[in-house]
Amino acid sequence: MTPALPRTDRGRLLLVLALATLVTVFTATVPLLRDWFDLRVYYGSIDSWVHHGSRVYDYRVPGTPYGFTYPPFAAVAMLPMALLGLHAAIAVALLLNLAALALVLRLLAGPDWRHHGWYGWALTACLLALFEPLRDTFSFGQVNLLLLALVLADATLLATGRGRLAGVGIGLAAAIKLTPALFIGLLLVAGRRRAAAVATAVAAGATALAAAVDPDASRFYWTEALWDTDRVGRLGYVSNQSVQGVLARLGEPDRAVWAVAVLLILGVWALRTRRAAAAGDWTAAFALTGLAACLVSPITWVHHLVWLLPSFAVLVRAGRPRVAGALYGVLCTSVVWLWFDDASGVDGFLGSNTYAWITLGLLLWLPAGQLRPGLRTGSRSTSTTTAAPVPTAPAISPASVQTDPCTAAATAGVVTAGRAGAGGAPSEPTASTFPADPKPQSSSERASSYTADPSPS
């Protein structure tokens, strides 16, 4: 039986304040803070490159083996950090991540986002603050939310019949980090060759720009650093929730096994995304691509799983808020870290890979391509266009309506992605003044999404 929820603004404000207090206590005590470790890597690399004449890929955070691992264009995009002090860079990164999260929610919420009121959005913010990948993204100073916002901007263009402008966001994201390049594959699978060409041209242009800025860094990255997996981190580390991480924890080093698994996953992805795109269900198509990218990437740290957010929105839109709430709740628990020291045995196989199983399950069973018959995407006319799903807003009722928005928000945990068809762990130790440690953790030895082997980001 659903407990009674406040129906007055005063009662709702008190509930939001109580939830915000609980979330603050939880995030300050249960999950370990990452002390902006990845941002320290970015900042140190850029500072060393610009002010000390070192190569961007030569820098290591003092006392650790960790250095810059992204493509050269990412370093070019981060050049403004050279004008800031470390603390100012941290503040800017925090603001950028907050802005990116707001944009992601806005894109998933669609045109009805204003209907959900301060109460609904406040409850959504409390729930999002518990989501481990988001906690780690903010605490590490990571870039994945910014990339997700770029990619979802293209999804919205396609969903609203403005596909001629699509591709720029995906191209920039792919130039900054390689994993989003799979979204170019989505455009090809969906038959959007123009958008795919735009994305490819933007990615190639950004990469060429980086090569012009620092030819030596580009040569080193594309010929050496890209192929050196030791720079990224130990594949078997529990934070690696990709298929490669699952196999590594099983002690299976054969790359052929991983390649077969990747091909199977990509086959499922291609079939499902093509059907979703054919139905104009672009939100689901992009959600499926984010899931596949997390699975096939050799390294998918827990904070990379912000790419799962669109999937929860799709679940709520499809009328499955309880499923969304259950899976979302598991991803708030940091449960995989229970097997930090030993992932052997049946319990280790199942438990240490919990997030990977959730990602795989969503790839296989996420509702997709369920728009109303007769509606097509591609025109701005409401009579001929369906915003595939043009995202709606959080599964939370407006404050002005006398319903129980908290119920929907608590079960959804994320915003819905448009109604189509229906009426702990880890952070690298800290700062440059900290000594090296065989397991770079905080006091409870769970503070790093990486390993004592290389490297963050």
PDB file of C-alpha atoms in Angstrom, residues 118-228:
ATOM      1  CA  TRP A 118       9.454  22.443  -8.565  1.00  0.00           C
ATOM      2  CA  TYR A 119       8.307  19.452  -6.499  1.00  0.00           C
ATOM      3  CA  GLY A 120       8.810  16.906  -9.249  1.00  0.00           C
ATOM      4  CA  TRP A 121      12.195  18.249 -10.255  1.00  0.00           C
ATOM      5  CA  ALA A 122      13.347  18.477  -6.634  1.00  0.00           C
ATOM      6  CA  LEU A 123      12.456  14.813  -6.068  1.00  0.00           C
ATOM      7  CA  THR A 124      14.221  13.890  -9.315  1.00  0.00           C
ATOM      8  CA  ALA A 125      17.352  15.760  -8.195  1.00  0.00           C
ATOM      9  CA  CYS A 126      17.373  13.857  -4.894  1.00  0.00           C
ATOM     10  CA  LEU A 127      17.091  10.526  -6.693  1.00  0.00           C
ATOM     11  CA  LEU A 128      19.769  11.397  -9.244  1.00  0.00           C
ATOM     12  CA  ALA A 129      22.162  12.357  -6.453  1.00  0.00           C
ATOM     13  CA  LEU A 130      22.057   8.719  -5.279  1.00  0.00           C
ATOM     14  CA  PHE A 131      22.960   7.257  -8.695  1.00  0.00           C
ATOM     15  CA  GLU A 132      26.495   5.893  -8.351  1.00  0.00           C
ATOM     16  CA  PRO A 133      27.679   6.709 -11.900  1.00  0.00           C
ATOM     17  CA  LEU A 134      26.561  10.315 -11.410  1.00  0.00           C
ATOM     18  CA  ARG A 135      28.155  10.547  -7.976  1.00  0.00           C
ATOM     19  CA  ASP A 136      31.432   9.325  -9.404  1.00  0.00           C
ATOM     20  CA  THR A 137      31.215  11.561 -12.477  1.00  0.00           C
ATOM     21  CA  PHE A 138      30.935  14.662 -10.305  1.00  0.00           C
ATOM     22  CA  SER A 139      33.460  13.509  -7.726  1.00  0.00           C
ATOM     23  CA  PHE A 140      36.065  12.496 -10.301  1.00  0.00           C
ATOM     24  CA  GLY A 141      35.522  15.638 -12.388  1.00  0.00           C
ATOM     25  CA  GLN A 142      34.767  13.402 -15.376  1.00  0.00           C
ATOM     26  CA  VAL A 143      33.551  14.409 -18.859  1.00  0.00           C
ATOM     27  CA  ASN A 144      30.922  11.750 -19.627  1.00  0.00           C
ATOM     28  CA  LEU A 145      27.904  13.941 -18.838  1.00  0.00           C
ATOM     29  CA  LEU A 146      29.147  16.529 -21.312  1.00  0.00           C
ATOM     30  CA  LEU A 147      29.487  13.849 -23.993  1.00  0.00           C
ATOM     31  CA  LEU A 148      26.024  12.463 -23.203  1.00  0.00           C
ATOM     32  CA  ALA A 149      24.548  15.948 -23.595  1.00  0.00           C
ATOM     33  CA  LEU A 150      26.228  16.365 -27.008  1.00  0.00           C
ATOM     34  CA  VAL A 151      24.917  13.010 -28.214  1.00  0.00           C
ATOM     35  CA  LEU A 152      21.370  13.536 -26.924  1.00  0.00           C
ATOM     36  CA  ALA A 153      21.250  16.903 -28.676  1.00  0.00           C
ATOM     37  CA  ASP A 154      21.545  14.984 -31.953  1.00  0.00           C
ATOM     38  CA  ALA A 155      18.893  12.509 -30.794  1.00  0.00           C
ATOM     39  CA  THR A 156      16.498  15.396 -30.211  1.00  0.00           C
ATOM     40  CA  LEU A 157      17.229  16.874 -33.646  1.00  0.00           C
ATOM     41  CA  LEU A 158      16.415  13.548 -35.284  1.00  0.00           C
ATOM     42  CA  ALA A 159      13.291  13.064 -33.160  1.00  0.00           C
ATOM     43  CA  THR A 160      11.899  16.485 -33.986  1.00  0.00           C
ATOM     44  CA  GLY A 161      12.407  16.321 -37.740  1.00  0.00           C
ATOM     45  CA  ARG A 162      15.542  18.485 -37.852  1.00  0.00           C
ATOM     46  CA  GLY A 163      17.860  15.699 -38.901  1.00  0.00           C
ATOM     47  CA  ARG A 164      19.663  17.901 -41.437  1.00  0.00           C
ATOM     48  CA  LEU A 165      21.395  19.538 -38.482  1.00  0.00           C
ATOM     49  CA  ALA A 166      22.262  16.278 -36.718  1.00  0.00           C
ATOM     50  CA  GLY A 167      25.748  14.811 -36.404  1.00  0.00           C
ATOM     51  CA  VAL A 168      27.784  17.672 -34.982  1.00  0.00           C
ATOM     52  CA  GLY A 169      27.302  16.639 -31.347  1.00  0.00           C
ATOM     53  CA  ILE A 170      28.174  13.017 -32.039  1.00  0.00           C
ATOM     54  CA  GLY A 171      31.250  14.046 -34.050  1.00  0.00           C
ATOM     55  CA  LEU A 172      32.573  16.261 -31.260  1.00  0.00           C
ATOM     56  CA  ALA A 173      31.911  13.574 -28.640  1.00  0.00           C
ATOM     57  CA  ALA A 174      33.749  10.967 -30.743  1.00  0.00           C
ATOM     58  CA  ALA A 175      36.740  13.297 -31.162  1.00  0.00           C
ATOM     59  CA  ILE A 176      36.969  13.801 -27.403  1.00  0.00           C
ATOM     60  CA  LYS A 177      36.552  10.136 -26.497  1.00  0.00           C
ATOM     61  CA  LEU A 178      36.430   7.108 -28.780  1.00  0.00           C
ATOM     62  CA  THR A 179      33.448   5.253 -27.301  1.00  0.00           C
ATOM     63  CA  PRO A 180      30.759   7.665 -28.641  1.00  0.00           C
ATOM     64  CA  ALA A 181      31.922   6.804 -32.171  1.00  0.00           C
ATOM     65  CA  LEU A 182      29.430   3.916 -31.997  1.00  0.00           C
ATOM     66  CA  PHE A 183      26.689   6.526 -32.423  1.00  0.00           C
ATOM     67  CA  ILE A 184      28.021   7.148 -35.927  1.00  0.00           C
ATOM     68  CA  GLY A 185      27.338   3.445 -36.473  1.00  0.00           C
ATOM     69  CA  LEU A 186      23.790   4.029 -35.234  1.00  0.00           C
ATOM     70  CA  LEU A 187      23.273   6.725 -37.860  1.00  0.00           C
ATOM     71  CA  LEU A 188      24.492   4.338 -40.558  1.00  0.00           C
ATOM     72  CA  VAL A 189      22.319   1.471 -39.316  1.00  0.00           C
ATOM     73  CA  ALA A 190      19.340   3.830 -39.266  1.00  0.00           C
ATOM     74  CA  GLY A 191      20.009   4.953 -42.827  1.00  0.00           C
ATOM     75  CA  ARG A 192      20.834   8.533 -41.821  1.00  0.00           C
ATOM     76  CA  ARG A 193      23.850   8.796 -44.099  1.00  0.00           C
ATOM     77  CA  ARG A 194      23.921  12.584 -44.142  1.00  0.00           C
ATOM     78  CA  ALA A 195      24.045  12.788 -40.348  1.00  0.00           C
ATOM     79  CA  ALA A 196      26.686  10.037 -40.288  1.00  0.00           C
ATOM     80  CA  ALA A 197      28.759  11.965 -42.821  1.00  0.00           C
ATOM     81  CA  VAL A 198      28.447  15.163 -40.776  1.00  0.00           C
ATOM     82  CA  ALA A 199      29.488  13.349 -37.597  1.00  0.00           C
ATOM     83  CA  THR A 200      32.444  11.712 -39.340  1.00  0.00           C
ATOM     84  CA  ALA A 201      33.553  15.004 -40.894  1.00  0.00           C
ATOM     85  CA  VAL A 202      33.334  16.833 -37.555  1.00  0.00           C
ATOM     86  CA  ALA A 203      35.287  14.095 -35.763  1.00  0.00           C
ATOM     87  CA  ALA A 204      37.921  14.027 -38.514  1.00  0.00           C
ATOM     88  CA  GLY A 205      38.165  17.812 -38.579  1.00  0.00           C
ATOM     89  CA  ALA A 206      38.589  18.040 -34.815  1.00  0.00           C
ATOM     90  CA  THR A 207      41.242  15.324 -34.927  1.00  0.00           C
ATOM     91  CA  ALA A 208      43.062  17.133 -37.733  1.00  0.00           C
ATOM     92  CA  LEU A 209      42.942  20.359 -35.718  1.00  0.00           C
ATOM     93  CA  ALA A 210      44.567  18.596 -32.778  1.00  0.00           C
ATOM     94  CA  ALA A 211      47.254  17.210 -35.097  1.00  0.00           C
ATOM     95  CA  ALA A 212      47.980  20.711 -36.353  1.00  0.00           C
ATOM     96  CA  VAL A 213      48.247  22.050 -32.797  1.00  0.00           C
ATOM     97  CA  ASP A 214      50.605  19.300 -31.608  1.00  0.00           C
ATOM     98  CA  PRO A 215      51.717  16.835 -34.298  1.00  0.00           C
ATOM     99  CA  ASP A 216      53.987  14.910 -31.940  1.00  0.00           C
ATOM    100  CA  ALA A 217      51.214  14.282 -29.404  1.00  0.00           C
ATOM    101  CA  SER A 218      48.877  13.075 -32.153  1.00  0.00           C
ATOM    102  CA  ARG A 219      51.497  10.757 -33.578  1.00  0.00           C
ATOM    103  CA  PHE A 220      52.217   9.301 -30.143  1.00  0.00           C
ATOM    104  CA  TYR A 221      48.541   8.777 -29.300  1.00  0.00           C
ATOM    105  CA  TRP A 222      47.459   7.123 -32.552  1.00  0.00           C
ATOM    106  CA  THR A 223      50.545   4.927 -32.916  1.00  0.00           C
ATOM    107  CA  GLU A 224      51.361   4.041 -29.312  1.00  0.00           C
ATOM    108  CA  ALA A 225      49.115   5.274 -26.499  1.00  0.00           C
ATOM    109  CA  LEU A 226      45.872   4.076 -28.084  1.00  0.00           C
ATOM    110  CA  TRP A 227      47.116   0.484 -28.178  1.00  0.00           C
ATOM    111  CA  ASP A 228      48.682   0.474 -24.713  1.00  0.00           C
TER     112      ASP A 228
END
